[in-house]
Amino acid sequence: MQVVEDQKDQAVEAKQGQIKITVCLSLSGIAEGGEEVYAEFQKKNF
């Protein structure tokens, strides 16, 4: 039974890791998008 418990824990950890990666990617995507928007905004002002 212990093996099954260990596998469950690993699955949960893997899922949490995947969520962290997804959040990091979306945050960096927002940051990059924001920089592009900001650059366009600067062009329009000058």
Tab-separated table of C-alpha atoms in Angstrom:
chain	number	residue	atom	x	y	z
A	1	MET	CA	0.000	0.000	0.000
A	2	GLN	CA	2.900	2.373	0.702
A	3	VAL	CA	3.955	2.349	-2.961
A	4	VAL	CA	0.518	3.551	-4.040
A	5	GLU	CA	0.674	6.391	-1.501
A	6	ASP	CA	4.122	7.424	-2.774
A	7	GLN	CA	2.881	7.470	-6.363
A	8	LYS	CA	-0.065	9.660	-5.351
A	9	ASP	CA	2.300	12.108	-3.642
A	10	GLN	CA	4.519	12.224	-6.731
A	11	ALA	CA	1.511	12.856	-8.965
A	12	VAL	CA	0.360	15.723	-6.744
A	13	GLU	CA	3.871	17.226	-6.676
A	14	ALA	CA	4.142	16.938	-10.461
A	15	LYS	CA	0.782	18.664	-10.870
A	16	GLN	CA	1.799	21.514	-8.545
A	17	GLY	CA	5.081	21.884	-10.438
A	18	GLN	CA	3.161	22.098	-13.707
A	19	ILE	CA	0.890	24.787	-12.263
A	20	LYS	CA	3.924	26.801	-11.089
A	21	ILE	CA	5.480	26.564	-14.569
A	22	THR	CA	2.214	27.655	-16.182
A	23	VAL	CA	1.845	30.608	-13.816
A	24	CYS	CA	5.460	31.671	-14.402
A	25	LEU	CA	5.010	31.456	-18.172
A	26	SER	CA	1.788	33.442	-18.132
A	27	LEU	CA	3.356	36.077	-15.851
A	28	SER	CA	6.374	36.447	-18.144
A	29	GLY	CA	3.985	36.539	-21.108
A	30	ILE	CA	2.062	39.387	-19.484
A	31	ALA	CA	5.334	41.205	-18.751
A	32	GLU	CA	6.513	40.828	-22.369
A	33	GLY	CA	3.129	41.907	-23.708
A	34	GLY	CA	3.179	44.899	-21.372
A	35	GLU	CA	6.607	45.945	-22.644
A	36	GLU	CA	5.407	45.747	-26.253
A	37	VAL	CA	2.314	47.795	-25.465
A	38	TYR	CA	4.464	50.316	-23.589
A	39	ALA	CA	6.865	50.597	-26.559
A	40	GLU	CA	3.943	51.244	-28.930
A	41	PHE	CA	2.561	53.789	-26.497
A	42	GLN	CA	5.928	55.606	-26.420
A	43	LYS	CA	6.066	55.685	-30.255
A	44	LYS	CA	2.633	57.274	-30.438
A	45	ASN	CA	3.572	59.950	-27.895
A	46	PHE	CA	6.654	61.101	-29.823
